[in-house]
Every structure is written in structure tokens, then in C-alpha cells.
Coordinates of C-alpha atoms in Angstrom, one line a residue:
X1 CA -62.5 -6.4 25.5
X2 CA -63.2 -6.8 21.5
X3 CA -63.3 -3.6 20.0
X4 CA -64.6 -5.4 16.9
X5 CA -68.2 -5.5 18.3
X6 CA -68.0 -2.3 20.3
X7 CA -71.7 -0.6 20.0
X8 CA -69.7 2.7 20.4
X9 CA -68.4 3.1 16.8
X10 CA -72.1 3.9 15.1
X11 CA -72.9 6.4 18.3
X12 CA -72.6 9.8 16.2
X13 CA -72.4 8.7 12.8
X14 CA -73.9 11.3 10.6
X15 CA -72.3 14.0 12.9
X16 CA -69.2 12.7 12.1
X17 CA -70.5 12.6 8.6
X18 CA -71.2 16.5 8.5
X19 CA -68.4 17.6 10.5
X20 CA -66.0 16.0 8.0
X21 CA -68.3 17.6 5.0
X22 CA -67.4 20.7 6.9
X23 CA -63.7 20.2 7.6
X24 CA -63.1 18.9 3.8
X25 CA -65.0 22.7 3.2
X26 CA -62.5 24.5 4.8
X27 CA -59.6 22.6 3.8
X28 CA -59.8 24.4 0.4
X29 CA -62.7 27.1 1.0
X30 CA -59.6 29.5 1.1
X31 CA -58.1 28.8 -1.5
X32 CA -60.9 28.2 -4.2
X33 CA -61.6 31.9 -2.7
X34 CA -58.5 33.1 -4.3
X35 CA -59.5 31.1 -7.7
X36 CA -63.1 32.2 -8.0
X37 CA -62.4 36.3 -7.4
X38 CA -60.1 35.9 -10.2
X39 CA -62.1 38.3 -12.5
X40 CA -61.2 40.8 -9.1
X41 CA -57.4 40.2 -9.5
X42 CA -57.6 40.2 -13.7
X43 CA -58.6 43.7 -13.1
X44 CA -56.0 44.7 -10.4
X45 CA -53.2 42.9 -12.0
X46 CA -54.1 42.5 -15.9
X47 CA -50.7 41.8 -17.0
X48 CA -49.6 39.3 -14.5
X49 CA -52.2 36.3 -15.5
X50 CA -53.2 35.5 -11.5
X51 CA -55.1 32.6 -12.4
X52 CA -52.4 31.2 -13.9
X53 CA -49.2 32.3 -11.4
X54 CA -51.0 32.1 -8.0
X55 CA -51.9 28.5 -8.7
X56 CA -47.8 28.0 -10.0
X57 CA -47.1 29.7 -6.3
X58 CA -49.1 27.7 -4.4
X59 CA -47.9 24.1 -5.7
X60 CA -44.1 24.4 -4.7
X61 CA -45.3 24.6 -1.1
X62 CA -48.5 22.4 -1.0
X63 CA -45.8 19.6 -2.4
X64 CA -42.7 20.3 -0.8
X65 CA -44.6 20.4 2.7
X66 CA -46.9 17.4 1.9
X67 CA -43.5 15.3 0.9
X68 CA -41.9 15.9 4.6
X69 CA -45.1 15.4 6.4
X70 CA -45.7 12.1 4.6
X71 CA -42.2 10.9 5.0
X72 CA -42.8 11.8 9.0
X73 CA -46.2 11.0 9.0
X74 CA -45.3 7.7 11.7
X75 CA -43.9 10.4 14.2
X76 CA -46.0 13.4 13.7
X77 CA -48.7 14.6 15.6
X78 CA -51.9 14.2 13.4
X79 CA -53.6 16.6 16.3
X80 CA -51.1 19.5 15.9
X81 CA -50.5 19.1 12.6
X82 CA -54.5 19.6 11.2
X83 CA -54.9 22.5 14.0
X84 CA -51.5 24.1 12.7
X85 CA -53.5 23.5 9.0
X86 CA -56.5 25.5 10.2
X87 CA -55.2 28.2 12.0
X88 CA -52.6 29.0 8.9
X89 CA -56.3 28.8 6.6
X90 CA -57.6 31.1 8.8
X91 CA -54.5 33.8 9.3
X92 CA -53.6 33.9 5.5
X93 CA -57.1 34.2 4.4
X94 CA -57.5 37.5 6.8
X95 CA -54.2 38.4 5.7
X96 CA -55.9 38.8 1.9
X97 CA -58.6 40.9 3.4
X98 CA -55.7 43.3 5.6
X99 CA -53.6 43.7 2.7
X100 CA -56.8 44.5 0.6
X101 CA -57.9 47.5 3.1
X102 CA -54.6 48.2 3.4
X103 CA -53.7 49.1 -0.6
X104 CA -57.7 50.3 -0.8
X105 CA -58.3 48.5 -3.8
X106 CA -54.9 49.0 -5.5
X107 CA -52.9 47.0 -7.8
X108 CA -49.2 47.1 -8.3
X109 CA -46.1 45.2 -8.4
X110 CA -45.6 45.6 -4.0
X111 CA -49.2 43.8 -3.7
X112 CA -49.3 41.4 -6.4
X113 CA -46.1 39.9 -4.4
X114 CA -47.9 39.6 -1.1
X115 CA -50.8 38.0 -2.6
X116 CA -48.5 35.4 -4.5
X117 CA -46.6 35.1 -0.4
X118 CA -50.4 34.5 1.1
X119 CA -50.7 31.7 -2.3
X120 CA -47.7 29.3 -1.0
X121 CA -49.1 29.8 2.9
X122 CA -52.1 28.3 1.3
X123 CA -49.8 25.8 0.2
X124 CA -47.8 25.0 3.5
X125 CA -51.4 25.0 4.8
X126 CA -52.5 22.4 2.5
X127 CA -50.2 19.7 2.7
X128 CA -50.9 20.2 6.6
X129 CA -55.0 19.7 6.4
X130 CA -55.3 18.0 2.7
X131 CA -52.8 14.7 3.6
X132 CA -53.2 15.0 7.6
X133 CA -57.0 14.5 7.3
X134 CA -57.0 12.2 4.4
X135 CA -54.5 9.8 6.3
X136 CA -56.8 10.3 9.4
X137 CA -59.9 9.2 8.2
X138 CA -58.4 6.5 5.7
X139 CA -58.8 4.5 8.7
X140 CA -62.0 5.0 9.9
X141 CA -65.6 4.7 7.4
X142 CA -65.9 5.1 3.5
X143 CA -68.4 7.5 4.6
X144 CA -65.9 9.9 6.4
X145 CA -63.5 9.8 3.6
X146 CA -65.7 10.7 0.7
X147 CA -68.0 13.3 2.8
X148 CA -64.7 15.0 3.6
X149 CA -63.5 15.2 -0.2
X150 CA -67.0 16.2 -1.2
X151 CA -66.7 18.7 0.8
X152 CA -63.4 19.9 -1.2
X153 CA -65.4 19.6 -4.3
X154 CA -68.4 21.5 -2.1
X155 CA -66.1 24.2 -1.4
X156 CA -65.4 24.9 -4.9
X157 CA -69.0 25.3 -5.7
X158 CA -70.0 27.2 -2.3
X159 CA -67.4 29.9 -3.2
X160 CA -68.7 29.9 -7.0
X161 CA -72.0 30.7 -5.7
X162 CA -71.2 33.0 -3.0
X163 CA -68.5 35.0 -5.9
X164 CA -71.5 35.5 -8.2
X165 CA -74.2 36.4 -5.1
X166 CA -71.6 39.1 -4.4
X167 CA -71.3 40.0 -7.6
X168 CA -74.6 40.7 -8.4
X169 CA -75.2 42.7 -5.5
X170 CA -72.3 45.0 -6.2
X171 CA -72.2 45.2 -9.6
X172 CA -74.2 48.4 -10.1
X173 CA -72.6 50.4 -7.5
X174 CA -69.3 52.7 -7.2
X175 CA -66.4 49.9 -6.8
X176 CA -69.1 47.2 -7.2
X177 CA -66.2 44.5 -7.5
X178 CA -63.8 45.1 -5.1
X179 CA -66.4 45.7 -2.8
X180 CA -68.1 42.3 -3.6
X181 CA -64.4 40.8 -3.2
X182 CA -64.8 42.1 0.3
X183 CA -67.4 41.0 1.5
X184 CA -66.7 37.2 -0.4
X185 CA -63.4 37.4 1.7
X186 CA -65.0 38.0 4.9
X187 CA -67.0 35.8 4.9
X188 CA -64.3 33.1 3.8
X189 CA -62.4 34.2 7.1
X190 CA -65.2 33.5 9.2
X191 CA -66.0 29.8 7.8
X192 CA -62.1 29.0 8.2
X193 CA -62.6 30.2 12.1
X194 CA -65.2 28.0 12.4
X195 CA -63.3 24.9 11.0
X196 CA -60.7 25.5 13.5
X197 CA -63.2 25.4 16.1
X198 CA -64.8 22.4 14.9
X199 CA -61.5 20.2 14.6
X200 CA -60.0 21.5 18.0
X201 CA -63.5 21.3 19.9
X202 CA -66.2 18.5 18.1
X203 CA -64.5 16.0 16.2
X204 CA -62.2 14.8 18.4
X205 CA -65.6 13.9 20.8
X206 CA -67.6 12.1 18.5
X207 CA -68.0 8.8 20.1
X208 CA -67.2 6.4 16.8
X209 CA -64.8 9.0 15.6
X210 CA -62.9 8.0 19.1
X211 CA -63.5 4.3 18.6
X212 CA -61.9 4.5 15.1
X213 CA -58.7 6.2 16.6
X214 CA -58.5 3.4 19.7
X215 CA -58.7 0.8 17.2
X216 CA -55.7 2.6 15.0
X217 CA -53.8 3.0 18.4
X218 CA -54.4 -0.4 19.4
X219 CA -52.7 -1.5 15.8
X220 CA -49.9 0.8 16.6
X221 CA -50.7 4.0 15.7
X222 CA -48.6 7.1 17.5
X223 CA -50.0 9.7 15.6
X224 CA -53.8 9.8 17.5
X225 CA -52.9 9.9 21.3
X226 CA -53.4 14.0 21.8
X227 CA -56.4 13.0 19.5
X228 CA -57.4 10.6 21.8
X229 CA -56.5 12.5 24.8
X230 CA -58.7 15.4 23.4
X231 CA -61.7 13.2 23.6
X232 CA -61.5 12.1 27.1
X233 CA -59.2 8.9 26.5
X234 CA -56.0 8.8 27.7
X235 CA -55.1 5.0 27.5
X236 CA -56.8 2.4 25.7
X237 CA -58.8 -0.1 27.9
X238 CA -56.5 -3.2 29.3
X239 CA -56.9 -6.2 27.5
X240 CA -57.2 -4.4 23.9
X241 CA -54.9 -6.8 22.1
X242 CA -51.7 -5.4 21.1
X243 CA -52.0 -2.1 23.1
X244 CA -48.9 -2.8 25.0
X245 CA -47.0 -4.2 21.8
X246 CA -46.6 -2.2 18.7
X247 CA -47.8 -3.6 15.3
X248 CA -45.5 -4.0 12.8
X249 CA -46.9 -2.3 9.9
X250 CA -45.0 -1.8 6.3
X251 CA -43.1 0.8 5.0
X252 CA -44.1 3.8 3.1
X253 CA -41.8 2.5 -0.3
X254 CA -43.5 -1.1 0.4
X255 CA -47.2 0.9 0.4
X256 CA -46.0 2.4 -2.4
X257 CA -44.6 -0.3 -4.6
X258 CA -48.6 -2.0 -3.8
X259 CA -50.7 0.9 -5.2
X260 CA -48.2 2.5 -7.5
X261 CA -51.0 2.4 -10.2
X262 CA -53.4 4.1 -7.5
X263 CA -50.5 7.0 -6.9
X264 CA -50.5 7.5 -11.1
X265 CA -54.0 7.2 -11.1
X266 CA -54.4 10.2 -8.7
X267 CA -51.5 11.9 -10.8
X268 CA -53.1 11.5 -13.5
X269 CA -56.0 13.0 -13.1
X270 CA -54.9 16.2 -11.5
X271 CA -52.3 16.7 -14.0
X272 CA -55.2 17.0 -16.9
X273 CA -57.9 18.6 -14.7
X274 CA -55.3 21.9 -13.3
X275 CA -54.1 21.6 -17.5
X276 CA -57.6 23.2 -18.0
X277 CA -58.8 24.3 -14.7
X278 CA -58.9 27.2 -14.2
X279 CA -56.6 28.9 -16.2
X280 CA -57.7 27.8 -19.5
X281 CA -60.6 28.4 -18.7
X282 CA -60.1 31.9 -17.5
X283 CA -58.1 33.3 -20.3
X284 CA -58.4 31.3 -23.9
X285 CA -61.9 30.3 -23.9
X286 CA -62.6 33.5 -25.9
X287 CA -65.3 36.9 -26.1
X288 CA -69.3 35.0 -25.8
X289 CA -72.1 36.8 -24.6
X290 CA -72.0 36.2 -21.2
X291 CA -69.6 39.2 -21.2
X292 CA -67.6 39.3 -17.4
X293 CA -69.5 36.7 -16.5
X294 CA -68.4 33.4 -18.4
X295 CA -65.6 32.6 -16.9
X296 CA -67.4 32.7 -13.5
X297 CA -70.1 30.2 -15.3
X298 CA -67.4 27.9 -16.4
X299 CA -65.9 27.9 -13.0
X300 CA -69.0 27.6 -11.0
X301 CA -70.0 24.6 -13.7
X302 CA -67.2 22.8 -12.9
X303 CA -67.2 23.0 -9.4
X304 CA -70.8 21.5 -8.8
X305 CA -70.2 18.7 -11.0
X306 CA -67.1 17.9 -9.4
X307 CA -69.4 18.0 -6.1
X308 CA -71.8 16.1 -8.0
X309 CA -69.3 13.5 -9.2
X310 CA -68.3 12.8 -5.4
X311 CA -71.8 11.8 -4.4
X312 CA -72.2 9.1 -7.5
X313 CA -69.8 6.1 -6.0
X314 CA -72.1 6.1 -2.9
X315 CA -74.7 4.4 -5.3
X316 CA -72.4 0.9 -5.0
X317 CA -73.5 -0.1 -9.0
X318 CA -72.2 3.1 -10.1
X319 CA -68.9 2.8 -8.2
X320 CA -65.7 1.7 -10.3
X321 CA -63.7 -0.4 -7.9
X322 CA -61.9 -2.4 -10.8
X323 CA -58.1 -1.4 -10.5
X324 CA -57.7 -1.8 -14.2
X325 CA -60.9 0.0 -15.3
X326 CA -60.2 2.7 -12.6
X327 CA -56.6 3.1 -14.9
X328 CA -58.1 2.7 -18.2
X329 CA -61.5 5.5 -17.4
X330 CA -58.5 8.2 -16.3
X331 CA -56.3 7.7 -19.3
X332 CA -59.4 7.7 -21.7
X333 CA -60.1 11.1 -19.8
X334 CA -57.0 13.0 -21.9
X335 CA -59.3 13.0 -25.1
X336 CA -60.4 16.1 -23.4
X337 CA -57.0 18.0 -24.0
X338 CA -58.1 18.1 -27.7
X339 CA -61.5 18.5 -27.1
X340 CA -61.1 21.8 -25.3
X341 CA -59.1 23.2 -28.2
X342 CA -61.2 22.7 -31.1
X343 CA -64.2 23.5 -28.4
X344 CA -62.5 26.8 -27.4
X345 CA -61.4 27.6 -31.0
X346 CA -64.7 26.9 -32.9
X347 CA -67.5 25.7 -30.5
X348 CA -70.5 27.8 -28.8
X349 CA -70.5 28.9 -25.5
X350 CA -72.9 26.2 -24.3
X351 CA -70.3 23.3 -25.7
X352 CA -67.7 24.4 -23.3
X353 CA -69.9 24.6 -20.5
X354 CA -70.6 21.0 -21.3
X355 CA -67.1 20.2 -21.4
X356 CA -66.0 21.8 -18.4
X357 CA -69.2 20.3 -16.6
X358 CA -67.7 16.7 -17.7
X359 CA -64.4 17.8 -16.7
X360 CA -65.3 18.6 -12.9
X361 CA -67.7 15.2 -12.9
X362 CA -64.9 12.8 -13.8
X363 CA -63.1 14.3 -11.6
X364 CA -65.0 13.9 -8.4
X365 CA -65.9 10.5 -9.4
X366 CA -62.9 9.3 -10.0
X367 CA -60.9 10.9 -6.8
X368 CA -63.7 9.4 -4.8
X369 CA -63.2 6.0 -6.9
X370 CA -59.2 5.9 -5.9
X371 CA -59.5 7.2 -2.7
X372 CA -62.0 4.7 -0.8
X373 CA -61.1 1.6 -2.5
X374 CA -57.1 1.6 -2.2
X375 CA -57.0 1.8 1.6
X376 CA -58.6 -1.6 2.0
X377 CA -57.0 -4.4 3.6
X378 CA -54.4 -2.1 6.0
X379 CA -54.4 -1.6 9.3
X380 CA -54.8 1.5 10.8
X381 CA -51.3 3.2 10.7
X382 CA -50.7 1.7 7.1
X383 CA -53.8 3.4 5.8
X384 CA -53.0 6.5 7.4
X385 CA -49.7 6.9 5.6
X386 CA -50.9 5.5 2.3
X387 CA -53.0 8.3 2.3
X388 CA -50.3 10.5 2.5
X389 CA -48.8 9.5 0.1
X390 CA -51.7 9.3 -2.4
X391 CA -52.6 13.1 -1.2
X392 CA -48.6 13.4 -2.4
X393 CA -49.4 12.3 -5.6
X394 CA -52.6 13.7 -5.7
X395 CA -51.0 17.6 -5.5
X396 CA -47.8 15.9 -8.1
X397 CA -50.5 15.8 -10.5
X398 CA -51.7 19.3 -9.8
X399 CA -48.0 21.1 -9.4
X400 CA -47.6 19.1 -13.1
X401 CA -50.7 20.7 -14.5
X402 CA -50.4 24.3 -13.2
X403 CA -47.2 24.0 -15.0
X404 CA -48.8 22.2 -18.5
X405 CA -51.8 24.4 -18.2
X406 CA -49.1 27.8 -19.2
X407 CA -48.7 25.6 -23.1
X408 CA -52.4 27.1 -24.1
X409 CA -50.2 30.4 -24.3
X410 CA -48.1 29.2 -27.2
X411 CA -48.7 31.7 -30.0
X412 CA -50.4 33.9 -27.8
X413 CA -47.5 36.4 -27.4
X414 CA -46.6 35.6 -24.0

């Protein structure tokens, strides 16, 4: 049997294509939820910068986990591992709503330390989904990959929209905004259900998303058999070359040494983008007439361009796939460090929603850019754990800026 020309792999296509858009959703739905009511926690917990802290929470985890799961990644299962992902999503994102009803609405010390214990479950949940799913579909289409981290990127701008829907509709009313945080959080809790339905019950069916895992089985893959067996197959067919005899397949520090400009690269550009994003940008952009609601405008700006800047590689003459000018586009990219200062300290409102606009496109673009073209050339199991370890780098880069992004308060009196 030759797998190669198997009809099979194009049956369900753009399922696979939405489900993954979906999936990619709810891998961060929960936690830009906790980024975009941040005008909610400003007010509960004014002198504890929550933009800032709960993203300084949340790294230690996402790393720490992501760095023992991509050491494993050969022996763990990917199955239990993404549903374990989910399910955490799901549990810590009702555990915001609970311990909101719980307080009714009140700040303090006690609550401000459960929300920052619900941050780093985002975290451990993270790692789980973020690298799990990236290594996954590393191996399968271009298409999977870069629907599923548009729809990180869509996540971002679903939960802008949805903050400043609720918003709106509660601003008039007694206890407009925690009510509108409600309701933004319920909601949130139902999507993340439905992802964990999705991966446990669809995905795993699609027929090409089944022919993708056979062929990264048949190259020696161990992390896709309950996958496989969740989809109906429990072997492979006989006579798919080296079934019976496992590939050999490189290392992770030998995948490392050949893309260690595509592990900076995805450094890189998370370090500058969580420099900015979004605590800059929700405490020293300054008073403008947009009152309460600018920092929701910056935030909701950058997080459809970034979706926007996802969807430009699929035109193929607008795709960087030079190594080199890949490198050379993200380091160009810190020229906006200085930009946003003299833009925050002298510019109109409508300059820094152009530079926070260019911010979240270059950064879509070029995560897309580094993701689909350094998995090319592996087999299977090798592109599954070079994902991990790019997804490693990937949250590095964002642990580095959380971190950078508390230098804006220099002078500040803090």
C-alpha cells in the first residue's frame, strides 16, 4: 500500500481547516479573556498593575511546563496531553467566574491571589495545548498549521469584540462593568467546553487528519496511536513501509542546532511584542479622548491585525520564506521600542493606534512566516518535536518581555 497517493488525505479538508481555526481559538480564548477585561481588574485591584503581573504569573508556568513536555515529547501521549490542555482551559476559566460570584464583585488582597493562581493554570494549560497542537499539525498541511495560529490571533480579536459588545450594553446600568465581565466570562467558559468537545469527539475522525497521523506513525511516531485509535484505526495497514520498524529520527539538540536562527527568530519577536503588549499599552499610553475606552481600542487594534497578519502568507508572493530576510524583517522590527516612546510621550491618539496596528500585523505575519516554513524537509516525529521546541521559544520570548515590558515604569514611581 503507498500512502503517498492515498485519495483519503484531501477527504475533509476544510473541516479540518475550521476545526483547527477553532481549536487554535480556544487554546488562548481564556486567557486573552483575562487580558482584554483588564479595565474590570484596574478597577478591582488599582494598585496591583494586573496587566502587568498576571501576564509575569502566567509565563513561569506556560515555560516551565512547555520545557518538560518538549523534552518528553517522543514518549508522551499527544491525545491526553491536548484533552488534559482543554479541560484545564475550561475548569480555570469557570473557576474566574466562581471566584467572581463568590467575592460579589470585590477586590482585595485574598482575590487578587486566586486570580494570579487561575493565571499560571492558564500557563500549565498552555504549554499543554499551544506546543502539543503545534507539534501535531507540524506534520500534517501548511493549511492546518496557520488556520490553527490564526485562530490564536482570532481569539485575541473575538474577545476584543465581545469585551467592548459587553461593555456597551452595561455601561449605563448599576454595576455596568462587572456585570459585562460576567457575562464576557461565561461565555468564554462555554467556547472552551466546546473545544474540548471538538478535540475529544471531531478531529480525531476527519479522514485526512487520520491519514496524516498513519503516515507520522508509519515514520515512527508513538505519540498518535490513542489518536489513531480514537478515529477507528488501531494498526496501520500491513505492508505500510516501516510500520513494523521504527525510523530513526534526530534528536531534539540536533533539531535544534539546524533552526537555531528559527528558535531566535520566534524569541525575538515575542520578546518585543509582550515589551509593549499589553501592558504598555494599558498603563503609559496617557489621558486621550477616548476616556475608558482607549485602551480597549488599542487592544482590540492589535488583535485584528495580528489576525490579519496571519492570513497575508497564504498569498505565496507575499510570504517571506528567505531564512535570512525572515531574521533581518524581525530585528528591523525593534525600531518600534523607540517609536512607542516618543509616540506615547508626544503623538496623537490616532499615531498609536497605528503603531499598535503594525505591531499586531508583524506579528502574525511573521509567526505564520517561521512557523510553516521551518518544518520542511522532516519526517513526521521530527517535525512534531521541532515544533515543540519552537513553541518553547516562542513563550522564552514572551516570559522575556512580560519581564522587559515592567522598564516603561522607570521614573514612574513604582
Amino acid at each position: 500500500m503507498d500512502i503517498s497517493n492515498d485519495p483519503t488525505r484531501l477527504q475533509g479538508k476544510y473541516l479540518a481547516i475550521f476545526v483547527c481555526w477553532l481549536l487554535g481559538n480556544g487554546c488562548l480564548f481564556s486567557w486573552n479573556s483575562m487580558l482584554t477585561i483588564e479595565d474590570y481588574y484596574v478597577h478591582l485591584f488599582p494598585k496591583y498593575h494586573p496587566p502587568r503581573v498576571l501576564t509575569l504569573v502566567y509565563q513561569p508556568f506556560a515555560v516551565g511546563t512547555l520545557a518538560i513536555l518538549a523534552y518528553n515529547e517522543a514518549k508522551i501521549n499527544t491525545r491526553i496531553r491536548n484533552l488534559f490542555g482543554y479541560s484545564l482551559f475550561f475548569i480555570s476559566t469557570l473557576l474566574v467566574l466562581i471566584l467572581d460570584l463568590a467575592t460579589s464583585g470585590k477586590g482585595g488582597l485574598g482575590t487578587y491571589i486566586g486570580i494570579c493562581a487561575i493565571s499560571g493554570a492558564f500557563g500549565v494549560a498552555d504549554a499543554h495545548v499551544q506546543g502539543g497542537m503545534v507539534g501535531d499539525l507540524s506534520y500534517m498541511r501548511q493549511e492546518f498549521i496557520q488556520s490553527f495560529l490564526a485562530g490564536l490571533a482570532a481569539s485575541g480579536a473575538l474577545t476584543s469584540a465581545l469585551r467592548l459588545i459587553t461593555k456597551a450594553a452595561f455601561e449605563n446600568s448599576k454595576d455596568g462593568l462587572r456585570k459585562g465581565a460576567i457575562l464576557f466570562f461565561a461565555i468564554s467558559t462555554f467556547f472552551e467546553l466546546v473545544c474540548v468537545l471538538l478535540y475529544a469527539f471531531v478531529f480525531p475522525k476527519i479522514p485526512i487528519v487520520k491519514y496524516y497521523r498513519s503516515k507520522a506513525a508509519s515514520e515512527g511516531s508513538k505519540t498518535v496511536s490513542a489518536d489513531l485509535a480514537a478515529g477507528g484505526i488501531q494498526t496501520l495497514p500491513e505492508g505500510v513501509e516501516g510500520y513494523e520498524k521504527e525510523a530513526e529520527r534526530k534528536g531534539l539538540k540536533q533539531l535544534l542546532l539546524e533552526n537555531i536562527d528559527y528558535a531566535l527568530d520566534m524569541f525575538l519577536i515575542y520578546t518585543l511584542t509582550l515589551s509593549i503588549f499589553p501592558g504598555f499599552l494599558s498603563e503609559d499610553t496617557g489621558s486621550h479622548s477616548l476616556g475608558t475606552w482607549y485602551a480597549l481600542v488599542l487592544i482590540a487594534m492589535y488583535n485584528v491585525c495580528d489576525l490579519i497578519g496571519r492570513y497575508i502568507p497564504l498569498v505565496k508572493k507575499l510570504k517571506l520564506e528567505s531564512r535570512k530576510l525572515i531574521t533581518i524583517a524581525i530585528l528591523c522590527r525593534f525600531l518600534l521600542v523607540p517609536a512607542f516612546y516618543f509616540t506615547a510621550k508626544y503623538g496623537e491618539q490616532g499615531w498609536m493606534i497605528f503603531m499598535t496596528s503594525f505591531l499586531g500585523l508583524s506579528n502574525g505575519y511573521l509567526t505564520v512566516c517561521v512557523l510553516t516554513s521551518a518544518p520542511k524537509g522532516y519526517k513526521g516525529p521530527e517535525q512534531n518535536a521541532l515544533g515543540n521546541l519552537l513553541v518553547l521559544f516562542l513563550l522564552g520570548g514572551i516570559f522575556a518581555g512580560v519581564t522587559l515590558d515592567w522598564l516603561w515604569l522607570i521614573g514612574k514611581g513604582w
